[in-house]
mmCIF file of C-alpha atoms and ligand atoms in Angstrom:
data_model
loop_
_atom_site.group_PDB
_atom_site.id
_atom_site.type_symbol
_atom_site.label_atom_id
_atom_site.label_comp_id
_atom_site.label_asym_id
_atom_site.label_seq_id
_atom_site.Cartn_x
_atom_site.Cartn_y
_atom_site.Cartn_z
ATOM 1 C CA MET P 1 82.016 98.946 101.711
ATOM 2 C CA HIS P 2 84.270 101.639 103.980
ATOM 3 C CA PRO P 3 87.902 99.162 104.659
ATOM 4 C CA VAL P 4 87.619 97.614 108.401
ATOM 5 C CA PRO P 5 89.453 99.919 111.424
ATOM 6 C CA SER P 6 92.228 97.203 110.671
ATOM 7 C CA SER P 7 93.580 97.885 107.511
ATOM 8 C CA GLY P 8 97.075 99.725 106.782
ATOM 9 C CA ASP P 9 96.912 103.626 106.743
ATOM 10 C CA GLY P 10 97.495 102.443 102.098
ATOM 11 C CA THR P 11 94.354 100.468 102.276
ATOM 12 C CA ARG P 12 92.482 102.819 104.249
ATOM 13 C CA CYS P 13 93.130 105.385 101.643
ATOM 14 C CA VAL P 14 92.682 103.471 98.544
ATOM 15 C CA HIS P 15 89.139 102.225 99.387
ATOM 16 C CA GLY P 16 88.353 104.769 101.896
ATOM 17 C CA GLY P 17 83.789 106.364 100.775
ATOM 18 C CA ARG P 18 84.491 103.773 97.893
ATOM 19 C CA PRO P 19 81.634 101.508 98.190
ATOM 20 C CA HIS P 20 81.873 99.053 95.320
ATOM 21 C CA ALA P 21 79.528 100.891 92.821
ATOM 22 C CA GLY P 22 77.158 97.950 91.543
ATOM 23 C CA PRO P 23 76.549 96.435 88.253
ATOM 24 C CA GLY P 24 76.208 98.764 85.196
ATOM 25 C CA ALA P 25 77.927 101.615 87.497
ATOM 26 C CA PRO P 26 81.190 103.964 87.379
ATOM 27 C CA THR P 27 83.843 101.563 89.202
ATOM 28 C CA HIS P 28 85.560 105.133 89.229
ATOM 29 C CA ALA P 29 82.862 108.213 89.076
ATOM 30 C CA GLY P 30 83.427 111.485 88.503
ATOM 31 C CA PRO P 31 81.886 114.741 91.018
ATOM 32 C CA VAL P 32 78.191 116.038 90.988
ATOM 33 C CA LEU P 33 78.050 118.865 89.724
ATOM 34 C CA SER P 34 74.678 119.646 90.054
ATOM 35 C CA SER P 35 73.703 122.887 92.369
ATOM 36 C CA THR P 36 69.347 121.180 92.995
ATOM 37 C CA PHE P 37 68.268 117.949 93.369
ATOM 38 C CA ASP P 38 64.577 116.578 93.066
ATOM 39 C CA LEU P 39 62.961 116.604 95.811
ATOM 40 C CA GLY P 40 59.819 114.548 93.985
ATOM 41 C CA SER P 41 56.325 114.796 95.472
ATOM 42 C CA GLY P 42 56.164 113.877 99.124
ATOM 43 C CA PRO P 43 55.960 115.957 102.200
ATOM 44 C CA ASP P 44 59.484 114.892 102.889
ATOM 45 C CA LEU P 45 63.313 116.191 101.900
ATOM 46 C CA PRO P 46 65.542 113.698 100.691
ATOM 47 C CA THR P 47 69.225 114.159 101.784
ATOM 48 C CA ASP P 48 70.806 115.916 98.583
ATOM 49 C CA PHE P 49 68.682 118.644 98.091
ATOM 50 C CA TYR P 50 70.636 121.711 97.288
ATOM 51 C CA GLY P 51 73.859 122.464 96.914
ATOM 52 C CA ARG P 52 75.509 124.294 98.968
ATOM 53 C CA ALA P 53 73.748 122.201 102.510
ATOM 54 C CA GLY P 54 75.325 119.061 101.240
ATOM 55 C CA ASN P 55 77.139 116.568 97.789
ATOM 56 C CA PRO P 56 76.780 113.115 97.571
ATOM 57 C CA THR P 57 80.874 113.520 96.315
ATOM 58 C CA TRP P 58 81.546 116.100 99.543
ATOM 59 C CA ARG P 59 79.816 113.359 101.470
ATOM 60 C CA ALA P 60 82.333 110.065 99.175
ATOM 61 C CA ALA P 61 85.597 112.469 100.166
ATOM 62 C CA GLU P 62 84.446 112.642 103.696
ATOM 63 C CA ALA P 63 83.939 109.055 104.422
ATOM 64 C CA ALA P 64 87.649 108.309 103.343
ATOM 65 C CA ILE P 65 88.971 111.060 106.200
ATOM 66 C CA GLY P 66 86.309 110.883 108.460
ATOM 67 C CA ASP P 67 87.503 106.865 108.136
ATOM 68 C CA LEU P 68 91.186 108.124 108.752
ATOM 69 C CA ASP P 69 90.954 110.453 111.890
ATOM 70 C CA GLY P 70 88.025 108.560 113.982
ATOM 71 C CA GLY P 71 85.325 110.608 113.977
ATOM 72 C CA GLU P 72 82.356 112.432 111.382
ATOM 73 C CA CYS P 73 83.916 114.774 108.673
ATOM 74 C CA VAL P 74 82.709 117.858 107.684
ATOM 75 C CA LEU P 75 84.089 119.032 104.714
ATOM 76 C CA PHE P 76 84.614 122.745 104.533
ATOM 77 C CA ALA P 77 85.906 125.717 101.658
ATOM 78 C CA SER P 78 89.511 125.492 102.512
ATOM 79 C CA GLY P 79 91.600 125.115 105.783
ATOM 80 C CA MET P 80 90.577 128.966 107.248
ATOM 81 C CA ALA P 81 87.037 128.200 106.421
ATOM 82 C CA ALA P 82 87.258 125.006 108.143
ATOM 83 C CA MET P 83 88.807 127.142 111.359
ATOM 84 C CA GLY P 84 86.992 130.080 111.381
ATOM 85 C CA ALA P 85 83.269 126.894 112.229
ATOM 86 C CA VAL P 86 86.059 126.342 114.610
ATOM 87 C CA LEU P 87 86.529 129.461 116.252
ATOM 88 C CA ARG P 88 83.007 130.177 116.440
ATOM 89 C CA LEU P 89 81.909 127.279 117.986
ATOM 90 C CA GLY P 90 84.613 128.091 120.743
ATOM 91 C CA ALA P 91 83.889 132.056 121.142
ATOM 92 C CA LEU P 92 80.200 130.536 121.775
ATOM 93 C CA LYS P 93 81.559 128.558 124.525
ATOM 94 C CA GLY P 94 84.457 131.092 126.377
ATOM 95 C CA ASP P 95 87.590 132.739 125.703
ATOM 96 C CA LEU P 96 89.797 131.687 122.539
ATOM 97 C CA VAL P 97 93.041 130.256 123.682
ATOM 98 C CA LEU P 98 95.347 129.972 120.820
ATOM 99 C CA PRO P 99 98.450 129.377 119.590
ATOM 100 C CA SER P 100 100.890 132.361 119.688
ATOM 101 C CA ASP P 101 103.513 130.268 116.771
ATOM 102 C CA GLY P 102 101.253 128.819 114.505
ATOM 103 C CA TYR P 103 99.642 129.529 111.742
ATOM 104 C CA TYR P 104 99.067 133.211 111.500
ATOM 105 C CA LEU P 105 96.075 133.363 109.888
ATOM 106 C CA ALA P 106 93.844 131.599 112.804
ATOM 107 C CA ARG P 107 95.204 134.211 115.484
ATOM 108 C CA SER P 108 93.835 137.229 112.663
ATOM 109 C CA LEU P 109 90.807 135.781 112.498
ATOM 110 C CA ALA P 110 89.905 135.563 116.493
ATOM 111 C CA LEU P 111 91.776 139.748 116.906
ATOM 112 C CA ALA P 112 90.128 141.511 113.630
ATOM 113 C CA GLU P 113 86.823 139.401 113.278
ATOM 114 C CA LEU P 114 85.716 137.726 116.802
ATOM 115 C CA ALA P 115 88.018 140.336 118.989
ATOM 116 C CA PRO P 116 85.915 143.046 118.709
ATOM 117 C CA LEU P 117 82.550 141.446 119.135
ATOM 118 C CA GLY P 118 83.882 141.062 122.926
ATOM 119 C CA VAL P 119 85.526 137.748 122.618
ATOM 120 C CA VAL P 120 88.256 137.401 125.405
ATOM 121 C CA VAL P 121 91.492 136.111 123.074
ATOM 122 C CA ARG P 122 94.997 134.640 124.484
ATOM 123 C CA GLU P 123 97.817 133.437 123.223
ATOM 124 C CA VAL P 124 100.029 131.026 124.032
ATOM 125 C CA PRO P 125 103.038 128.972 122.540
ATOM 126 C CA THR P 126 103.656 126.064 121.638
ATOM 127 C CA GLY P 127 104.540 123.604 124.731
ATOM 128 C CA PRO P 128 103.704 123.105 127.975
ATOM 129 C CA PRO P 129 99.764 122.680 128.335
ATOM 130 C CA PRO P 130 98.315 126.793 128.477
ATOM 131 C CA ASP P 131 96.256 128.079 131.615
ATOM 132 C CA ALA P 132 92.998 127.106 129.789
ATOM 133 C CA ALA P 133 90.554 128.508 132.877
ATOM 134 C CA GLY P 134 87.521 130.636 131.368
ATOM 135 C CA ALA P 135 88.407 129.282 128.322
ATOM 136 C CA GLY P 136 85.877 128.332 125.835
ATOM 137 C CA LEU P 137 88.140 126.601 122.922
ATOM 138 C CA VAL P 138 91.836 125.773 123.704
ATOM 139 C CA LEU P 139 93.847 125.235 119.704
ATOM 140 C CA VAL P 140 96.715 123.271 119.449
ATOM 141 C CA GLU P 141 99.097 123.016 116.561
ATOM 142 C CA THR P 142 101.190 120.304 116.230
ATOM 143 C CA PRO P 143 103.435 120.181 115.235
ATOM 144 C CA SER P 144 103.280 124.156 114.462
ATOM 145 C CA ASN P 145 103.915 125.767 111.265
ATOM 146 C CA PRO P 146 106.709 126.994 110.604
ATOM 147 C CA GLY P 147 108.379 126.818 113.831
ATOM 148 C CA LEU P 148 107.740 122.815 114.190
ATOM 149 C CA ASP P 149 107.797 122.834 117.591
ATOM 150 C CA VAL P 150 105.118 119.814 119.967
ATOM 151 C CA ALA P 151 102.481 120.101 121.702
ATOM 152 C CA ASP P 152 101.491 117.474 123.625
ATOM 153 C CA ILE P 153 98.181 116.508 122.786
ATOM 154 C CA ALA P 154 96.661 114.567 125.522
ATOM 155 C CA ALA P 155 97.987 116.410 128.366
ATOM 156 C CA ALA P 156 96.426 119.542 127.094
ATOM 157 C CA ALA P 157 93.221 117.818 126.526
ATOM 158 C CA ASP P 158 93.549 117.119 130.255
ATOM 159 C CA VAL P 159 94.407 120.827 130.682
ATOM 160 C CA ALA P 160 90.963 122.061 128.604
ATOM 161 C CA HIS P 161 88.582 119.145 130.085
ATOM 162 C CA ALA P 162 89.199 120.333 133.580
ATOM 163 C CA ALA P 163 88.211 123.999 132.269
ATOM 164 C CA GLY P 164 85.363 122.900 130.275
ATOM 165 C CA ALA P 165 86.649 123.636 127.306
ATOM 166 C CA LEU P 166 86.783 121.711 124.205
ATOM 167 C CA LEU P 167 90.396 121.295 122.542
ATOM 168 C CA ALA P 168 91.553 121.531 119.184
ATOM 169 C CA VAL P 169 93.786 120.393 117.327
ATOM 170 C CA ASP P 170 95.153 121.609 113.909
ATOM 171 C CA ASN P 171 96.888 118.834 112.629
ATOM 172 C CA THR P 172 97.502 120.198 108.945
ATOM 173 C CA THR P 173 101.137 119.359 109.085
ATOM 174 C CA CYS P 174 100.998 116.019 110.457
ATOM 175 C CA THR P 175 97.216 114.635 108.242
ATOM 176 C CA PRO P 176 95.492 111.538 110.492
ATOM 177 C CA LEU P 177 98.359 109.603 108.789
ATOM 178 C CA GLY P 178 100.644 111.323 110.834
ATOM 179 C CA GLN P 179 98.579 111.748 113.499
ATOM 180 C CA ARG P 180 95.001 110.804 115.501
ATOM 181 C CA PRO P 181 94.516 113.579 117.623
ATOM 182 C CA LEU P 182 90.856 112.561 118.147
ATOM 183 C CA GLU P 183 92.635 109.140 120.108
ATOM 184 C CA LEU P 184 94.699 111.756 121.767
ATOM 185 C CA GLY P 185 91.677 113.214 123.607
ATOM 186 C CA ALA P 186 90.919 116.231 121.530
ATOM 187 C CA ASP P 187 87.473 117.001 120.420
ATOM 188 C CA LEU P 188 87.970 118.820 116.872
ATOM 189 C CA VAL P 189 90.627 118.023 114.531
ATOM 190 C CA VAL P 190 90.931 120.558 111.709
ATOM 191 C CA ALA P 191 93.052 120.620 108.741
ATOM 192 C CA SER P 192 94.128 122.670 105.687
ATOM 193 C CA ASP P 193 93.600 119.731 103.048
ATOM 194 C CA THR P 194 94.887 122.391 100.569
ATOM 195 C CA LYS P 195 98.678 120.528 102.024
ATOM 196 C CA ALA P 196 100.016 117.310 102.141
ATOM 197 C CA LEU P 197 96.370 115.579 101.831
ATOM 198 C CA SER P 198 95.732 116.964 98.392
ATOM 199 C CA GLY P 199 99.182 116.531 97.798
ATOM 200 C CA HIS P 200 99.215 118.090 94.427
ATOM 201 C CA GLY P 201 99.214 121.908 95.055
ATOM 202 C CA ASP P 202 96.062 122.226 93.297
ATOM 203 C CA VAL P 203 92.919 122.293 95.332
ATOM 204 C CA VAL P 204 92.640 124.485 98.707
ATOM 205 C CA MET P 205 90.386 122.890 100.971
ATOM 206 C CA GLY P 206 89.637 122.623 104.787
ATOM 207 C CA HIS P 207 87.994 120.056 106.980
ATOM 208 C CA VAL P 208 86.931 119.654 110.660
ATOM 209 C CA SER P 209 86.251 116.298 112.104
ATOM 210 C CA THR P 210 84.951 115.184 115.073
ATOM 211 C CA ARG P 211 82.838 112.116 117.187
ATOM 212 C CA ASP P 212 80.545 113.937 119.214
ATOM 213 C CA PRO P 213 77.708 114.011 116.826
ATOM 214 C CA ALA P 214 76.143 117.446 118.084
ATOM 215 C CA LEU P 215 79.398 119.278 117.403
ATOM 216 C CA ALA P 216 79.405 117.316 113.533
ATOM 217 C CA ALA P 217 76.472 118.574 113.532
ATOM 218 C CA ALA P 218 76.991 121.987 114.762
ATOM 219 C CA LEU P 219 79.916 122.691 112.355
ATOM 220 C CA ARG P 220 77.949 121.390 109.283
ATOM 221 C CA GLU P 221 74.895 123.484 109.863
ATOM 222 C CA SER P 222 77.496 126.055 110.257
ATOM 223 C CA ARG P 223 79.023 125.159 106.830
ATOM 224 C CA SER P 224 75.736 125.388 105.102
ATOM 225 C CA ARG P 225 74.707 129.121 107.265
ATOM 226 C CA SER P 226 78.044 130.527 106.024
ATOM 227 C CA GLY P 227 78.796 129.067 102.803
ATOM 228 C CA ALA P 228 81.658 128.145 103.109
ATOM 229 C CA VAL P 229 81.747 124.974 100.781
ATOM 230 C CA PRO P 230 83.992 122.927 98.927
ATOM 231 C CA GLY P 231 83.196 122.771 95.462
ATOM 232 C CA PRO P 232 82.475 119.254 94.238
ATOM 233 C CA MET P 233 85.215 119.365 92.093
ATOM 234 C CA GLU P 234 87.499 119.676 93.908
ATOM 235 C CA ALA P 235 86.398 117.582 96.592
ATOM 236 C CA TRP P 236 86.893 115.036 93.833
ATOM 237 C CA LEU P 237 90.611 116.214 93.358
ATOM 238 C CA LEU P 238 91.043 115.704 96.914
ATOM 239 C CA HIS P 239 89.809 112.271 97.200
ATOM 240 C CA ARG P 240 91.701 111.210 94.433
ATOM 241 C CA GLY P 241 94.875 112.629 95.592
ATOM 242 C CA LEU P 242 94.268 111.255 99.222
ATOM 243 C CA GLY P 243 94.548 107.449 97.462
ATOM 244 C CA THR P 244 98.902 108.349 97.552
ATOM 245 C CA LEU P 245 98.586 109.716 100.577
ATOM 246 C CA ASP P 246 100.291 106.917 102.259
ATOM 247 C CA LEU P 247 102.783 106.165 99.424
ATOM 248 C CA ARG P 248 103.504 110.539 99.216
ATOM 249 C CA LEU P 249 104.564 110.626 102.785
ATOM 250 C CA ALA P 250 106.897 107.975 102.569
ATOM 251 C CA ARG P 251 108.862 109.192 100.539
ATOM 252 C CA GLN P 252 108.623 112.661 101.426
ATOM 253 C CA ALA P 253 109.930 111.562 104.767
ATOM 254 C CA GLU P 254 112.052 109.736 104.002
ATOM 255 C CA ASN P 255 113.280 112.904 101.755
ATOM 256 C CA ALA P 256 112.960 114.993 104.538
ATOM 257 C CA ARG P 257 115.582 112.602 107.249
ATOM 258 C CA ALA P 258 118.403 112.633 104.190
ATOM 259 C CA VAL P 259 117.664 116.593 103.853
ATOM 260 C CA ALA P 260 117.852 117.695 107.387
ATOM 261 C CA GLU P 261 120.598 115.384 107.750
ATOM 262 C CA LEU P 262 122.749 117.293 104.513
ATOM 263 C CA LEU P 263 121.705 120.924 106.677
ATOM 264 C CA LEU P 264 122.798 119.967 109.919
ATOM 265 C CA THR P 265 126.555 119.050 108.629
ATOM 266 C CA HIS P 266 126.336 122.427 106.212
ATOM 267 C CA PRO P 267 127.423 125.581 107.056
ATOM 268 C CA ALA P 268 125.370 127.706 105.626
ATOM 269 C CA ALA P 269 122.895 126.148 107.569
ATOM 270 C CA SER P 270 121.159 127.015 111.094
ATOM 271 C CA ASP P 271 118.239 126.000 113.562
ATOM 272 C CA VAL P 272 117.648 122.859 111.602
ATOM 273 C CA ARG P 273 114.373 121.488 112.545
ATOM 274 C CA TRP P 274 112.561 117.987 111.910
ATOM 275 C CA PRO P 275 110.604 115.768 114.394
ATOM 276 C CA GLY P 276 112.283 112.905 113.462
ATOM 277 C CA LEU P 277 115.603 113.363 114.063
ATOM 278 C CA GLU P 278 116.464 111.968 116.687
ATOM 279 C CA SER P 279 118.323 115.293 118.370
ATOM 280 C CA ASP P 280 115.400 117.398 117.501
ATOM 281 C CA PRO P 281 114.018 119.250 120.797
ATOM 282 C CA ALA P 282 110.723 117.957 120.007
ATOM 283 C CA HIS P 283 111.730 114.053 118.839
ATOM 284 C CA ALA P 284 110.418 112.476 122.402
ATOM 285 C CA VAL P 285 106.805 113.866 121.962
ATOM 286 C CA ALA P 286 106.874 113.985 118.716
ATOM 287 C CA ALA P 287 107.717 109.607 118.626
ATOM 288 C CA ARG P 288 105.057 109.822 121.654
ATOM 289 C CA GLN P 289 101.249 111.086 120.474
ATOM 290 C CA MET P 290 102.448 110.947 116.096
ATOM 291 C CA ARG P 291 101.890 107.477 113.604
ATOM 292 C CA ARG P 292 104.261 108.903 111.383
ATOM 293 C CA TRP P 293 107.067 111.145 110.413
ATOM 294 C CA ASN P 294 106.159 113.784 107.670
ATOM 295 C CA GLY P 295 108.425 115.868 104.704
ATOM 296 C CA LEU P 296 107.885 118.896 106.722
ATOM 297 C CA LEU P 297 110.952 120.596 108.384
ATOM 298 C CA ARG P 298 112.571 124.151 108.876
ATOM 299 C CA PHE P 299 116.535 125.532 108.936
ATOM 300 C CA THR P 300 117.757 130.028 108.985
ATOM 301 C CA LEU P 301 120.136 130.786 106.389
ATOM 302 C CA PRO P 302 122.543 133.695 107.258
ATOM 303 C CA SER P 303 120.685 136.596 105.212
ATOM 304 C CA VAL P 304 117.604 137.388 102.734
ATOM 305 C CA GLU P 305 120.162 137.478 99.831
ATOM 306 C CA ALA P 306 121.444 133.793 100.891
ATOM 307 C CA VAL P 307 117.851 133.041 100.636
ATOM 308 C CA GLY P 308 117.680 134.566 98.055
ATOM 309 C CA ARG P 309 120.657 132.882 96.005
ATOM 310 C CA PHE P 310 119.851 129.638 97.509
ATOM 311 C CA LEU P 311 116.390 129.743 95.366
ATOM 312 C CA ASP P 312 117.970 130.691 92.692
ATOM 313 C CA ALA P 313 120.455 127.478 92.224
ATOM 314 C CA ALA P 314 117.991 125.073 93.591
ATOM 315 C CA GLN P 315 116.998 123.496 90.402
ATOM 316 C CA LEU P 316 114.028 120.660 92.039
ATOM 317 C CA VAL P 317 112.988 122.979 94.873
ATOM 318 C CA ALA P 318 109.647 126.256 94.125
ATOM 319 C CA SER P 319 110.049 129.024 95.587
ATOM 320 C CA GLU P 320 106.169 128.889 96.627
ATOM 321 C CA THR P 321 103.781 128.944 100.020
ATOM 322 C CA SER P 322 102.090 126.183 101.099
ATOM 323 C CA PHE P 323 103.701 122.385 101.058
ATOM 324 C CA GLY P 324 103.236 118.704 100.950
ATOM 325 C CA SER P 325 103.089 118.429 97.546
ATOM 326 C CA LEU P 326 104.566 115.880 95.431
ATOM 327 C CA ARG P 327 107.427 118.834 94.123
ATOM 328 C CA SER P 328 110.263 120.276 97.448
ATOM 329 C CA SER P 329 109.475 123.861 98.306
ATOM 330 C CA ALA P 330 110.383 126.485 100.033
ATOM 331 C CA ASP P 331 109.333 129.486 101.977
ATOM 332 C CA ARG P 332 111.000 132.049 103.763
ATOM 333 C CA ARG P 333 108.202 133.023 106.384
ATOM 334 C CA ALA P 334 109.220 136.248 107.544
ATOM 335 C CA ARG P 335 107.994 137.670 104.741
ATOM 336 C CA TRP P 336 104.345 137.049 106.158
ATOM 337 C CA GLY P 337 104.707 137.823 109.395
ATOM 338 C CA ASP P 338 105.572 135.056 111.226
ATOM 339 C CA ALA P 339 107.995 135.853 114.295
ATOM 340 C CA VAL P 340 111.487 134.434 112.397
ATOM 341 C CA ASP P 341 114.587 134.971 111.820
ATOM 342 C CA PRO P 342 114.834 137.057 108.175
ATOM 343 C CA GLY P 343 116.419 133.734 106.587
ATOM 344 C CA THR P 344 113.962 130.602 108.505
ATOM 345 C CA LEU P 345 112.670 129.000 105.464
ATOM 346 C CA ARG P 346 109.948 126.099 106.057
ATOM 347 C CA PHE P 347 111.362 123.276 103.276
ATOM 348 C CA SER P 348 109.198 120.795 102.152
ATOM 349 C CA ALA P 349 109.694 117.858 101.171
ATOM 350 C CA GLY P 350 108.357 116.356 97.870
ATOM 351 C CA CYS P 351 108.803 113.067 96.186
ATOM 352 C CA GLU P 352 111.925 112.974 93.636
ATOM 353 C CA ASP P 353 114.368 110.294 94.433
ATOM 354 C CA THR P 354 116.303 111.097 97.339
ATOM 355 C CA ALA P 355 119.416 111.807 96.477
ATOM 356 C CA ASP P 356 118.563 113.820 93.576
ATOM 357 C CA LEU P 357 116.889 116.726 96.217
ATOM 358 C CA VAL P 358 120.080 115.635 98.618
ATOM 359 C CA ALA P 359 122.452 116.800 95.899
ATOM 360 C CA ASP P 360 119.667 119.342 94.612
ATOM 361 C CA VAL P 361 119.868 121.258 97.971
ATOM 362 C CA ALA P 362 123.351 120.506 98.489
ATOM 363 C CA ARG P 363 124.368 123.055 95.675
ATOM 364 C CA ALA P 364 121.900 125.746 96.229
ATOM 365 C CA LEU P 365 123.315 125.891 100.021
ATOM 366 C CA ASP P 366 126.852 125.635 98.420
ATOM 367 C CA SER P 367 125.383 128.699 96.352
ATOM 368 C CA ALA P 368 123.838 130.174 99.449
ATOM 369 C CA MET P 369 127.416 130.538 100.948
ATOM 370 C CA ASP P 370 129.150 132.231 97.842
ATOM 371 C CA SER P 371 128.303 135.597 98.704
ATOM 372 C CA ALA P 372 130.461 136.656 94.970
ATOM 373 C CA THR P 373 128.080 135.412 93.069
HETATM 374 C C1 PLP J 1 97.256 126.557 105.403
HETATM 375 C C2 PLP J 1 97.224 126.164 106.803
HETATM 376 C C3 PLP J 1 96.577 126.422 107.618
HETATM 377 C C4 PLP J 1 95.275 126.999 106.747
HETATM 378 O O1 PLP J 1 94.297 126.992 105.102
HETATM 379 P P1 PLP J 1 94.094 127.370 104.216
HETATM 380 O O2 PLP J 1 93.485 126.074 103.151
HETATM 381 O O3 PLP J 1 95.133 127.536 103.248
HETATM 382 O O4 PLP J 1 92.893 127.761 104.443
HETATM 383 C C5 PLP J 1 95.988 126.475 108.356
HETATM 384 N N1 PLP J 1 96.880 125.648 109.603
HETATM 385 C C6 PLP J 1 97.947 125.200 108.860
HETATM 386 C C7 PLP J 1 98.487 124.605 110.266
HETATM 387 C C8 PLP J 1 98.238 125.852 108.031
HETATM 388 O O5 PLP J 1 98.970 125.169 107.255
#
């Protein structure tokens, strides 16, 4: 059946949610695409009855991700669908305390759709635990996207719980292999699985995990009512991608370290942040609560034009938003309205050979300096 909790990350990624098939059953089952299920002739509903309420392909992926998160997982159609369910749940209990420097659409959703209904929304920067008085939900994002600042999850949980609020942690940048917020005291972990968890740049998906059965039931009901449901094909692709997460993260972290060390020595780059660097201001807290590093870093080039030259010259670095994919990529975050320098890039180290990626980025940084081209 499912791997025992003492299994390593790689084993759990490969075997999670994949029980022994039994004689004659497919050992690599495909997605169940049917929107309806046989209700039978008796009075009781079977587990699966309608595609918006439940699906065996979702449950297989949820079993695997829930095992890694250490809770019950509820898949959603996207990271923002998952975030929407969490924010609505929190707003039923009190004010929403959100990171001012985290993923911008979480704030935007709360401000545009919940604040007009009377929900108090407070924004606080990632760092020391926020003031949680009156809060129904405190959300922290750590390391934050795109700033890569780090919040102390256990300290945030203490503050939130003392105020009677739930703590939710956006764990997108880490994945459950990199950080287990539920073990650190969070009530909810929310993530965009569009990023490293699916890992191939071909799925939009999200999830929430919790140890509280009542919260899990509320999330499943919210998903069914709102219709924020993942397609079975996408859930199947997510589960397939998860199988290699351990391997991908290892290479991405190795590449991120090499790129970050190059950036520290290159005159074109400033403001380099990767929590795995011993010199990073967030390293101590990150090292205490994270289980392993990942491929996401940030740095700043002198101008928007320098960014353009960098992206033109880099052959292995795609200019795209999103991160955590096999291929390295970079995204100029000021384009999206993040409060960062116009030349700040969020860089996602992919799974290329380290020497190839470092050589390519070094060439591109040299080109970024060269204002004649
Ligand atoms: C991408 C992202 C989201 C939103 O997820 P989608 O799958 O794009 O809806 C939420 N939080 C963080 C930190 C993200 O990076």
